[in-house]
């Protein structure tokens, strides 16, 4: 799905701002048929939970409604007009005046509707968007709904971050010609000093396809014709870690000499390969330094904020990080655009977190029934998961920053049913994109002795908490157990290993001269222990600290105002561990040449 952009033939109207907002109510069974009966206004983009000082809204389970009246630009007469929602967490339905135009399940990927027949250029139109935050065992991510004695519906889930809901990303109207470029897929290679760009263009309506590649100075460096083809870019400037070199691929749909439609796609020339226990970008070994993150901030929840995004990237640069994982869902596409431009490497993850009955809110428990079964994570769950894989790859396939797909975080991997569940998903991902490696993030009960999934994937990603959840406070034992396990994975599989989560909860400002969990010194010392082990195990080619910044979770006795594993506080102030990482990673950046 192509992101809307302005070109010579396309325009867009971004509908960010204040929308009327109301909870779903039995007294208004069809709220889209008239003006919402409310005085509340909600910002878009933003999660709605923390915006209002209202417990009912914060805890609401079910549908909410957003509404806005929009005037369609009069210059769009005779154009195809599309309404796009960048994300609705976790289910969305859109009405234009009284008519439903699109419905979508999945909270982190875009959906859209052609509304040409329902709007008229120059006229006003009423747009109503319903958003449902319910999670069940058949959704991705999964959850469960219970009903309290007083009739209140309560949402439960196994993932350890707050279930923020609403319109957390932009809503747009955009216009294209009636014949238009519908999709583009690019794949790149390197031959000597030249870049190779293979492209496939899908169009709707009559017209021929012409393409051209421009460098940053605007000079055309390659051109061709036809809906698919291969272009050679002499002496190409490669995209790579710390080098956000991009070319502009211009796609023209033409009728003779007349331009019908234009789309311009930023492309980066680079290769990605796993060879033995090495991860190669452009033929050179790459070591991942960085973080698991969240789209999370005070008040906005998971709402996109350009200033916060830029600041987060600046802080990652300050630490010497070169990569991050979109834990545990696809981020706003603006994150990937920024990473493309600045040479930041991304592991892109689906929203499949919580497929594990042995975990709840990040804490290990007892497994009382099979996770993959007709009554829990069933064929319907797998179908929703497959949709998530398709939509992730369809949206992000052309981003050079995305070097690997992660199709799940901490699923149950030791059950017999796990393999039956995941094999079709792995096959699907490889069919959709044979160019990128695949991984999933493994939790500690899946060891190199009993894990049933690791051989299906190219890179082993491990989330490990020795010294925190296991042998809490005992860093000597943590160091011994961690090294033994990592060497076991290396011997057994011979694949690259990335530690995609490691760390400890830390209260900013809590200090101790002793080994005291929750203190800043303990977080620093724990990370230092892990780093010593990483440096001794050759197969370890990546370290992603959990987490970049403190983030909100559901309420609980071990989660006082959220998860405190950030090396930055929720308002982005550094803890002592941030300075440790900066000293280590800036030195590695100089050695690796991506500073």
PDB file of C-alpha atoms in Angstrom, residues 205-472:
ATOM      1  CA  UNK A 205      -6.518   2.148 -15.845  1.00  0.00           C
ATOM      2  CA  UNK A 206      -4.926   2.718 -19.220  1.00  0.00           C
ATOM      3  CA  UNK A 207      -1.407   4.024 -19.656  1.00  0.00           C
ATOM      4  CA  UNK A 208       2.215   3.076 -20.138  1.00  0.00           C
ATOM      5  CA  UNK A 209       4.837   3.103 -17.396  1.00  0.00           C
ATOM      6  CA  UNK A 210       8.066   5.042 -17.569  1.00  0.00           C
ATOM      7  CA  UNK A 211      10.587   5.220 -14.739  1.00  0.00           C
ATOM      8  CA  UNK A 212      13.606   7.327 -13.907  1.00  0.00           C
ATOM      9  CA  UNK A 213      16.046   7.400 -10.998  1.00  0.00           C
ATOM     10  CA  UNK A 214      17.364  10.727  -9.721  1.00  0.00           C
ATOM     11  CA  UNK A 215      20.202  11.304  -7.307  1.00  0.00           C
ATOM     12  CA  UNK A 216      20.133  13.845  -4.489  1.00  0.00           C
ATOM     13  CA  UNK A 217      21.238  16.583  -6.894  1.00  0.00           C
ATOM     14  CA  UNK A 218      18.283  15.886  -9.161  1.00  0.00           C
ATOM     15  CA  UNK A 219      20.293  14.350 -11.997  1.00  0.00           C
ATOM     16  CA  UNK A 220      18.773  11.353 -13.775  1.00  0.00           C
ATOM     17  CA  UNK A 221      21.151   8.399 -13.315  1.00  0.00           C
ATOM     18  CA  UNK A 222      18.980   5.629 -14.820  1.00  0.00           C
ATOM     19  CA  UNK A 223      15.725   5.326 -16.750  1.00  0.00           C
ATOM     20  CA  UNK A 224      13.522   2.724 -18.355  1.00  0.00           C
ATOM     21  CA  UNK A 225      10.046   1.819 -19.486  1.00  0.00           C
ATOM     22  CA  UNK A 226       7.553  -0.924 -18.757  1.00  0.00           C
ATOM     23  CA  UNK A 227       5.692  -2.011 -15.636  1.00  0.00           C
ATOM     24  CA  UNK A 228       8.648  -4.112 -14.512  1.00  0.00           C
ATOM     25  CA  UNK A 229      12.332  -4.001 -15.234  1.00  0.00           C
ATOM     26  CA  UNK A 230      15.893  -3.690 -14.030  1.00  0.00           C
ATOM     27  CA  UNK A 231      17.867  -0.457 -13.809  1.00  0.00           C
ATOM     28  CA  UNK A 232      21.624  -0.106 -13.401  1.00  0.00           C
ATOM     29  CA  UNK A 233      22.930   2.867 -11.423  1.00  0.00           C
ATOM     30  CA  UNK A 234      26.626   3.486 -12.151  1.00  0.00           C
ATOM     31  CA  UNK A 235      28.905   4.174  -9.177  1.00  0.00           C
ATOM     32  CA  UNK A 236      25.956   3.979  -6.838  1.00  0.00           C
ATOM     33  CA  UNK A 237      26.027   5.591  -3.425  1.00  0.00           C
ATOM     34  CA  UNK A 238      24.952   2.743  -1.180  1.00  0.00           C
ATOM     35  CA  UNK A 239      22.481   2.949   1.672  1.00  0.00           C
ATOM     36  CA  UNK A 240      23.989   1.593   4.858  1.00  0.00           C
ATOM     37  CA  UNK A 241      24.338   2.025   8.615  1.00  0.00           C
ATOM     38  CA  UNK A 242      25.028   5.693   9.268  1.00  0.00           C
ATOM     39  CA  UNK A 243      24.691   6.497   5.549  1.00  0.00           C
ATOM     40  CA  UNK A 244      21.119   7.315   4.572  1.00  0.00           C
ATOM     41  CA  UNK A 245      21.868   7.597   0.851  1.00  0.00           C
ATOM     42  CA  UNK A 246      18.605   7.631  -1.088  1.00  0.00           C
ATOM     43  CA  UNK A 247      17.594   7.913  -4.716  1.00  0.00           C
ATOM     44  CA  UNK A 248      14.238   9.074  -6.010  1.00  0.00           C
ATOM     45  CA  UNK A 249      12.457   6.519  -8.200  1.00  0.00           C
ATOM     46  CA  UNK A 250      10.005   8.459 -10.373  1.00  0.00           C
ATOM     47  CA  UNK A 251       7.156   6.383 -11.749  1.00  0.00           C
ATOM     48  CA  UNK A 252       5.148   8.001 -14.537  1.00  0.00           C
ATOM     49  CA  UNK A 253       1.934   6.629 -15.965  1.00  0.00           C
ATOM     50  CA  UNK A 254       1.656   8.214 -19.401  1.00  0.00           C
ATOM     51  CA  UNK A 255      -0.700   8.393 -22.355  1.00  0.00           C
ATOM     52  CA  UNK A 256       1.616   9.158 -25.242  1.00  0.00           C
ATOM     53  CA  UNK A 257       3.449  12.302 -24.163  1.00  0.00           C
ATOM     54  CA  UNK A 258       0.801  13.242 -21.569  1.00  0.00           C
ATOM     55  CA  UNK A 259       1.448  12.599 -17.887  1.00  0.00           C
ATOM     56  CA  UNK A 260      -1.466  10.711 -16.324  1.00  0.00           C
ATOM     57  CA  UNK A 261      -0.073  10.005 -12.841  1.00  0.00           C
ATOM     58  CA  UNK A 262       3.202  10.369 -10.975  1.00  0.00           C
ATOM     59  CA  UNK A 263       4.497   8.678  -7.852  1.00  0.00           C
ATOM     60  CA  UNK A 264       7.968   9.177  -6.391  1.00  0.00           C
ATOM     61  CA  UNK A 265       9.492   6.555  -4.100  1.00  0.00           C
ATOM     62  CA  UNK A 266      12.672   6.979  -2.054  1.00  0.00           C
ATOM     63  CA  UNK A 267      14.886   3.941  -2.555  1.00  0.00           C
ATOM     64  CA  UNK A 268      18.158   2.868  -1.037  1.00  0.00           C
ATOM     65  CA  UNK A 269      20.595   0.574  -2.809  1.00  0.00           C
ATOM     66  CA  UNK A 270      21.754  -2.088  -0.367  1.00  0.00           C
ATOM     67  CA  UNK A 271      21.944  -5.837   0.179  1.00  0.00           C
ATOM     68  CA  UNK A 272      21.160  -7.911   3.263  1.00  0.00           C
ATOM     69  CA  UNK A 273      22.382 -11.455   3.845  1.00  0.00           C
ATOM     70  CA  UNK A 274      22.904 -13.968   6.634  1.00  0.00           C
ATOM     71  CA  UNK A 275      26.051 -16.016   6.085  1.00  0.00           C
ATOM     72  CA  UNK A 276      26.930 -18.505   8.791  1.00  0.00           C
ATOM     73  CA  UNK A 277      26.896 -16.594  12.078  1.00  0.00           C
ATOM     74  CA  UNK A 278      27.287 -13.197  10.386  1.00  0.00           C
ATOM     75  CA  UNK A 279      24.676 -10.636   9.404  1.00  0.00           C
ATOM     76  CA  UNK A 280      25.872  -8.766   6.320  1.00  0.00           C
ATOM     77  CA  UNK A 281      24.745  -5.389   4.989  1.00  0.00           C
ATOM     78  CA  UNK A 282      26.349  -4.600   1.628  1.00  0.00           C
ATOM     79  CA  UNK A 283      28.613  -7.597   2.120  1.00  0.00           C
ATOM     80  CA  UNK A 284      30.075  -6.305   5.393  1.00  0.00           C
ATOM     81  CA  UNK A 285      29.399  -7.788   8.859  1.00  0.00           C
ATOM     82  CA  UNK A 286      26.971  -5.663  10.826  1.00  0.00           C
ATOM     83  CA  UNK A 287      26.569  -5.564  14.607  1.00  0.00           C
ATOM     84  CA  UNK A 288      23.268  -4.315  15.996  1.00  0.00           C
ATOM     85  CA  UNK A 289      23.544  -1.723  18.787  1.00  0.00           C
ATOM     86  CA  UNK A 290      20.353  -0.207  20.063  1.00  0.00           C
ATOM     87  CA  UNK A 291      17.030  -0.694  21.715  1.00  0.00           C
ATOM     88  CA  UNK A 292      13.660  -2.208  21.911  1.00  0.00           C
ATOM     89  CA  UNK A 293      11.307   0.778  21.992  1.00  0.00           C
ATOM     90  CA  UNK A 294       7.673   1.711  22.280  1.00  0.00           C
ATOM     91  CA  UNK A 295       5.508   4.383  20.761  1.00  0.00           C
ATOM     92  CA  UNK A 296       4.688   5.780  24.185  1.00  0.00           C
ATOM     93  CA  UNK A 297       4.579   9.159  25.870  1.00  0.00           C
ATOM     94  CA  UNK A 298       2.623  10.956  28.548  1.00  0.00           C
ATOM     95  CA  UNK A 299      -0.856  12.197  27.606  1.00  0.00           C
ATOM     96  CA  UNK A 300      -0.561  11.157  23.926  1.00  0.00           C
ATOM     97  CA  UNK A 301      -0.152   7.459  24.755  1.00  0.00           C
ATOM     98  CA  UNK A 302       0.779   5.839  21.459  1.00  0.00           C
ATOM     99  CA  UNK A 303      -0.097   8.952  19.444  1.00  0.00           C
ATOM    100  CA  UNK A 304       2.442   9.967  16.818  1.00  0.00           C
ATOM    101  CA  UNK A 305       4.414  13.108  17.650  1.00  0.00           C
ATOM    102  CA  UNK A 306       7.038  14.349  15.188  1.00  0.00           C
ATOM    103  CA  UNK A 307       8.971  16.324  17.820  1.00  0.00           C
ATOM    104  CA  UNK A 308       9.178  13.333  20.146  1.00  0.00           C
ATOM    105  CA  UNK A 309      10.237  11.075  17.275  1.00  0.00           C
ATOM    106  CA  UNK A 310      13.091  13.366  16.266  1.00  0.00           C
ATOM    107  CA  UNK A 311      14.202  13.690  19.889  1.00  0.00           C
ATOM    108  CA  UNK A 312      14.188   9.905  20.338  1.00  0.00           C
ATOM    109  CA  UNK A 313      16.358   9.490  17.256  1.00  0.00           C
ATOM    110  CA  UNK A 314      18.682  12.212  18.584  1.00  0.00           C
ATOM    111  CA  UNK A 315      19.021  10.374  21.899  1.00  0.00           C
ATOM    112  CA  UNK A 316      19.712   7.102  20.095  1.00  0.00           C
ATOM    113  CA  UNK A 317      22.422   8.855  18.095  1.00  0.00           C
ATOM    114  CA  UNK A 318      23.834  10.312  21.337  1.00  0.00           C
ATOM    115  CA  UNK A 319      24.174   6.792  22.776  1.00  0.00           C
ATOM    116  CA  UNK A 320      25.880   5.500  19.630  1.00  0.00           C
ATOM    117  CA  UNK A 321      22.954   3.215  18.715  1.00  0.00           C
ATOM    118  CA  UNK A 322      22.629   2.175  15.089  1.00  0.00           C
ATOM    119  CA  UNK A 323      19.378   0.204  15.165  1.00  0.00           C
ATOM    120  CA  UNK A 324      16.098  -0.555  16.922  1.00  0.00           C
ATOM    121  CA  UNK A 325      13.259  -3.066  16.873  1.00  0.00           C
ATOM    122  CA  UNK A 326       9.661  -1.938  16.398  1.00  0.00           C
ATOM    123  CA  UNK A 327       8.611  -3.820  19.505  1.00  0.00           C
ATOM    124  CA  UNK A 328       5.907  -5.055  19.480  1.00  0.00           C
ATOM    125  CA  UNK A 329       3.949  -3.794  16.477  1.00  0.00           C
ATOM    126  CA  UNK A 330       4.526  -1.813  13.276  1.00  0.00           C
ATOM    127  CA  UNK A 331       5.380   1.806  14.128  1.00  0.00           C
ATOM    128  CA  UNK A 332       4.068   4.837  12.278  1.00  0.00           C
ATOM    129  CA  UNK A 333       5.600   4.883   8.809  1.00  0.00           C
ATOM    130  CA  UNK A 334       7.202   8.250   9.601  1.00  0.00           C
ATOM    131  CA  UNK A 335       9.656   6.352  11.838  1.00  0.00           C
ATOM    132  CA  UNK A 336      10.809   4.277   8.893  1.00  0.00           C
ATOM    133  CA  UNK A 337      10.997   7.299   6.575  1.00  0.00           C
ATOM    134  CA  UNK A 338      13.278   8.980   9.117  1.00  0.00           C
ATOM    135  CA  UNK A 339      15.388   5.846   9.552  1.00  0.00           C
ATOM    136  CA  UNK A 340      15.724   5.616   5.752  1.00  0.00           C
ATOM    137  CA  UNK A 341      17.015   9.176   5.524  1.00  0.00           C
ATOM    138  CA  UNK A 342      19.484   8.813   8.397  1.00  0.00           C
ATOM    139  CA  UNK A 343      20.871   5.325   7.938  1.00  0.00           C
ATOM    140  CA  UNK A 344      19.259   3.710  11.003  1.00  0.00           C
ATOM    141  CA  UNK A 345      18.758  -0.065  10.806  1.00  0.00           C
ATOM    142  CA  UNK A 346      15.337  -1.478  11.764  1.00  0.00           C
ATOM    143  CA  UNK A 347      13.995  -4.888  12.747  1.00  0.00           C
ATOM    144  CA  UNK A 348      10.319  -4.576  11.800  1.00  0.00           C
ATOM    145  CA  UNK A 349       7.879  -6.579  13.948  1.00  0.00           C
ATOM    146  CA  UNK A 350       4.253  -7.641  13.694  1.00  0.00           C
ATOM    147  CA  UNK A 351       1.805  -7.097  16.554  1.00  0.00           C
ATOM    148  CA  UNK A 352       1.959 -10.798  17.513  1.00  0.00           C
ATOM    149  CA  UNK A 353       2.904 -10.378  21.156  1.00  0.00           C
ATOM    150  CA  UNK A 354       1.331 -12.432  23.952  1.00  0.00           C
ATOM    151  CA  UNK A 355       0.925 -15.783  22.180  1.00  0.00           C
ATOM    152  CA  UNK A 356       2.138 -17.435  25.348  1.00  0.00           C
ATOM    153  CA  UNK A 357       0.143 -18.685  28.313  1.00  0.00           C
ATOM    154  CA  UNK A 358       3.278 -18.882  30.459  1.00  0.00           C
ATOM    155  CA  UNK A 359       3.630 -15.104  30.464  1.00  0.00           C
ATOM    156  CA  UNK A 360       1.381 -12.375  31.774  1.00  0.00           C
ATOM    157  CA  UNK A 361       2.411  -8.738  31.799  1.00  0.00           C
ATOM    158  CA  UNK A 362       6.031  -9.760  31.344  1.00  0.00           C
ATOM    159  CA  UNK A 363       6.013 -12.102  34.356  1.00  0.00           C
ATOM    160  CA  UNK A 364       6.514 -15.859  34.118  1.00  0.00           C
ATOM    161  CA  UNK A 365       3.753 -18.117  35.380  1.00  0.00           C
ATOM    162  CA  UNK A 366       2.539 -21.695  35.101  1.00  0.00           C
ATOM    163  CA  UNK A 367       1.149 -23.108  31.865  1.00  0.00           C
ATOM    164  CA  UNK A 368      -2.228 -24.723  32.551  1.00  0.00           C
ATOM    165  CA  UNK A 369      -3.403 -25.491  28.988  1.00  0.00           C
ATOM    166  CA  UNK A 370      -1.958 -25.637  25.472  1.00  0.00           C
ATOM    167  CA  UNK A 371      -1.466 -22.227  23.893  1.00  0.00           C
ATOM    168  CA  UNK A 372      -2.048 -23.405  20.324  1.00  0.00           C
ATOM    169  CA  UNK A 373      -5.396 -25.172  20.399  1.00  0.00           C
ATOM    170  CA  UNK A 374      -8.953 -24.798  19.034  1.00  0.00           C
ATOM    171  CA  UNK A 375     -10.019 -23.025  22.238  1.00  0.00           C
ATOM    172  CA  UNK A 376      -7.064 -20.634  22.583  1.00  0.00           C
ATOM    173  CA  UNK A 377      -4.724 -19.544  19.772  1.00  0.00           C
ATOM    174  CA  UNK A 378      -6.585 -21.274  16.980  1.00  0.00           C
ATOM    175  CA  UNK A 379      -6.796 -21.294  13.198  1.00  0.00           C
ATOM    176  CA  UNK A 380      -8.640 -17.965  13.467  1.00  0.00           C
ATOM    177  CA  UNK A 381      -5.776 -16.487  15.460  1.00  0.00           C
ATOM    178  CA  UNK A 382      -3.358 -17.758  12.838  1.00  0.00           C
ATOM    179  CA  UNK A 383      -5.488 -16.168  10.083  1.00  0.00           C
ATOM    180  CA  UNK A 384      -5.346 -12.805  11.887  1.00  0.00           C
ATOM    181  CA  UNK A 385      -1.600 -13.271  12.358  1.00  0.00           C
ATOM    182  CA  UNK A 386      -1.167 -13.971   8.637  1.00  0.00           C
ATOM    183  CA  UNK A 387      -3.073 -10.787   7.837  1.00  0.00           C
ATOM    184  CA  UNK A 388      -0.669  -8.906  10.080  1.00  0.00           C
ATOM    185  CA  UNK A 389       2.324 -10.370   8.233  1.00  0.00           C
ATOM    186  CA  UNK A 390       0.811  -9.454   4.851  1.00  0.00           C
ATOM    187  CA  UNK A 391      -0.002  -5.897   5.846  1.00  0.00           C
ATOM    188  CA  UNK A 392       3.372  -5.292   7.507  1.00  0.00           C
ATOM    189  CA  UNK A 393       5.293  -6.414   4.439  1.00  0.00           C
ATOM    190  CA  UNK A 394       2.940  -4.649   2.022  1.00  0.00           C
ATOM    191  CA  UNK A 395       3.438  -1.349   3.846  1.00  0.00           C
ATOM    192  CA  UNK A 396       7.159  -1.535   4.635  1.00  0.00           C
ATOM    193  CA  UNK A 397       8.680  -3.668   1.843  1.00  0.00           C
ATOM    194  CA  UNK A 398      10.406  -0.718   0.124  1.00  0.00           C
ATOM    195  CA  UNK A 399      12.142   0.787   3.159  1.00  0.00           C
ATOM    196  CA  UNK A 400      15.919   0.195   2.986  1.00  0.00           C
ATOM    197  CA  UNK A 401      16.154   0.686   6.753  1.00  0.00           C
ATOM    198  CA  UNK A 402      14.108  -2.486   7.301  1.00  0.00           C
ATOM    199  CA  UNK A 403      16.649  -5.311   7.156  1.00  0.00           C
ATOM    200  CA  UNK A 404      14.702  -8.091   8.863  1.00  0.00           C
ATOM    201  CA  UNK A 405      11.112  -9.102   9.656  1.00  0.00           C
ATOM    202  CA  UNK A 406      10.209 -10.291  13.153  1.00  0.00           C
ATOM    203  CA  UNK A 407       6.909 -12.149  13.001  1.00  0.00           C
ATOM    204  CA  UNK A 408       6.331 -12.560  16.763  1.00  0.00           C
ATOM    205  CA  UNK A 409       7.579 -11.584  20.209  1.00  0.00           C
ATOM    206  CA  UNK A 410       7.926 -14.263  22.891  1.00  0.00           C
ATOM    207  CA  UNK A 411       5.447 -16.814  21.537  1.00  0.00           C
ATOM    208  CA  UNK A 412       5.110 -20.225  23.150  1.00  0.00           C
ATOM    209  CA  UNK A 413       7.913 -22.086  21.348  1.00  0.00           C
ATOM    210  CA  UNK A 414       8.234 -25.342  23.285  1.00  0.00           C
ATOM    211  CA  UNK A 415       4.793 -26.792  22.604  1.00  0.00           C
ATOM    212  CA  UNK A 416       4.277 -29.307  19.840  1.00  0.00           C
ATOM    213  CA  UNK A 417       1.544 -27.080  18.360  1.00  0.00           C
ATOM    214  CA  UNK A 418       3.913 -24.126  17.995  1.00  0.00           C
ATOM    215  CA  UNK A 419       5.556 -25.517  14.872  1.00  0.00           C
ATOM    216  CA  UNK A 420       2.257 -26.308  13.175  1.00  0.00           C
ATOM    217  CA  UNK A 421       1.117 -22.754  13.926  1.00  0.00           C
ATOM    218  CA  UNK A 422       4.293 -20.993  12.722  1.00  0.00           C
ATOM    219  CA  UNK A 423       5.403 -22.967   9.649  1.00  0.00           C
ATOM    220  CA  UNK A 424       2.680 -21.480   7.391  1.00  0.00           C
ATOM    221  CA  UNK A 425       3.477 -17.985   8.649  1.00  0.00           C
ATOM    222  CA  UNK A 426       7.185 -18.389   7.919  1.00  0.00           C
ATOM    223  CA  UNK A 427       6.387 -19.729   4.448  1.00  0.00           C
ATOM    224  CA  UNK A 428       4.048 -16.790   3.830  1.00  0.00           C
ATOM    225  CA  UNK A 429       6.632 -14.214   4.898  1.00  0.00           C
ATOM    226  CA  UNK A 430       9.304 -15.790   2.688  1.00  0.00           C
ATOM    227  CA  UNK A 431       6.921 -15.864  -0.272  1.00  0.00           C
ATOM    228  CA  UNK A 432       6.003 -12.208   0.186  1.00  0.00           C
ATOM    229  CA  UNK A 433       9.621 -11.111   0.607  1.00  0.00           C
ATOM    230  CA  UNK A 434      12.419 -13.551  -0.220  1.00  0.00           C
ATOM    231  CA  UNK A 435      15.073 -10.836   0.191  1.00  0.00           C
ATOM    232  CA  UNK A 436      15.039 -10.214   3.944  1.00  0.00           C
ATOM    233  CA  UNK A 437      15.937 -12.568   6.809  1.00  0.00           C
ATOM    234  CA  UNK A 438      13.259 -13.670   9.254  1.00  0.00           C
ATOM    235  CA  UNK A 439      13.319 -13.915  13.029  1.00  0.00           C
ATOM    236  CA  UNK A 440      11.167 -14.032  16.133  1.00  0.00           C
ATOM    237  CA  UNK A 441      12.017 -12.977  19.691  1.00  0.00           C
ATOM    238  CA  UNK A 442      12.378 -15.996  21.971  1.00  0.00           C
ATOM    239  CA  UNK A 443      11.617 -16.043  25.710  1.00  0.00           C
ATOM    240  CA  UNK A 444      13.636 -17.989  28.260  1.00  0.00           C
ATOM    241  CA  UNK A 445      11.572 -21.224  28.467  1.00  0.00           C
ATOM    242  CA  UNK A 446      12.526 -21.918  24.844  1.00  0.00           C
ATOM    243  CA  UNK A 447      16.098 -23.155  25.200  1.00  0.00           C
ATOM    244  CA  UNK A 448      18.518 -24.499  22.623  1.00  0.00           C
ATOM    245  CA  UNK A 449      17.493 -27.969  23.896  1.00  0.00           C
ATOM    246  CA  UNK A 450      13.714 -27.744  23.480  1.00  0.00           C
ATOM    247  CA  UNK A 451      12.817 -24.794  21.214  1.00  0.00           C
ATOM    248  CA  UNK A 452      10.730 -26.004  18.255  1.00  0.00           C
ATOM    249  CA  UNK A 453      11.001 -22.897  16.069  1.00  0.00           C
ATOM    250  CA  UNK A 454      14.584 -21.638  15.856  1.00  0.00           C
ATOM    251  CA  UNK A 455      15.559 -23.742  12.835  1.00  0.00           C
ATOM    252  CA  UNK A 456      12.779 -22.081  10.794  1.00  0.00           C
ATOM    253  CA  UNK A 457      14.402 -18.661  11.098  1.00  0.00           C
ATOM    254  CA  UNK A 458      17.615 -17.015   9.911  1.00  0.00           C
ATOM    255  CA  UNK A 459      18.614 -15.129  13.063  1.00  0.00           C
ATOM    256  CA  UNK A 460      18.161 -16.166  16.686  1.00  0.00           C
ATOM    257  CA  UNK A 461      16.760 -13.331  18.793  1.00  0.00           C
ATOM    258  CA  UNK A 462      16.699 -13.890  22.549  1.00  0.00           C
ATOM    259  CA  UNK A 463      14.985 -11.919  25.312  1.00  0.00           C
ATOM    260  CA  UNK A 464      16.890 -12.703  28.506  1.00  0.00           C
ATOM    261  CA  UNK A 465      16.646 -11.425  32.092  1.00  0.00           C
ATOM    262  CA  UNK A 466      19.233 -13.293  34.145  1.00  0.00           C
ATOM    263  CA  UNK A 467      19.877 -11.251  37.258  1.00  0.00           C
ATOM    264  CA  UNK A 468      16.435  -9.681  37.120  1.00  0.00           C
ATOM    265  CA  UNK A 469      13.509 -12.093  36.742  1.00  0.00           C
ATOM    266  CA  UNK A 470      15.875 -15.052  37.256  1.00  0.00           C
ATOM    267  CA  UNK A 471      18.397 -15.036  40.127  1.00  0.00           C
ATOM    268  CA  UNK A 472      17.365 -11.496  40.981  1.00  0.00           C
TER     269      UNK A 472
END
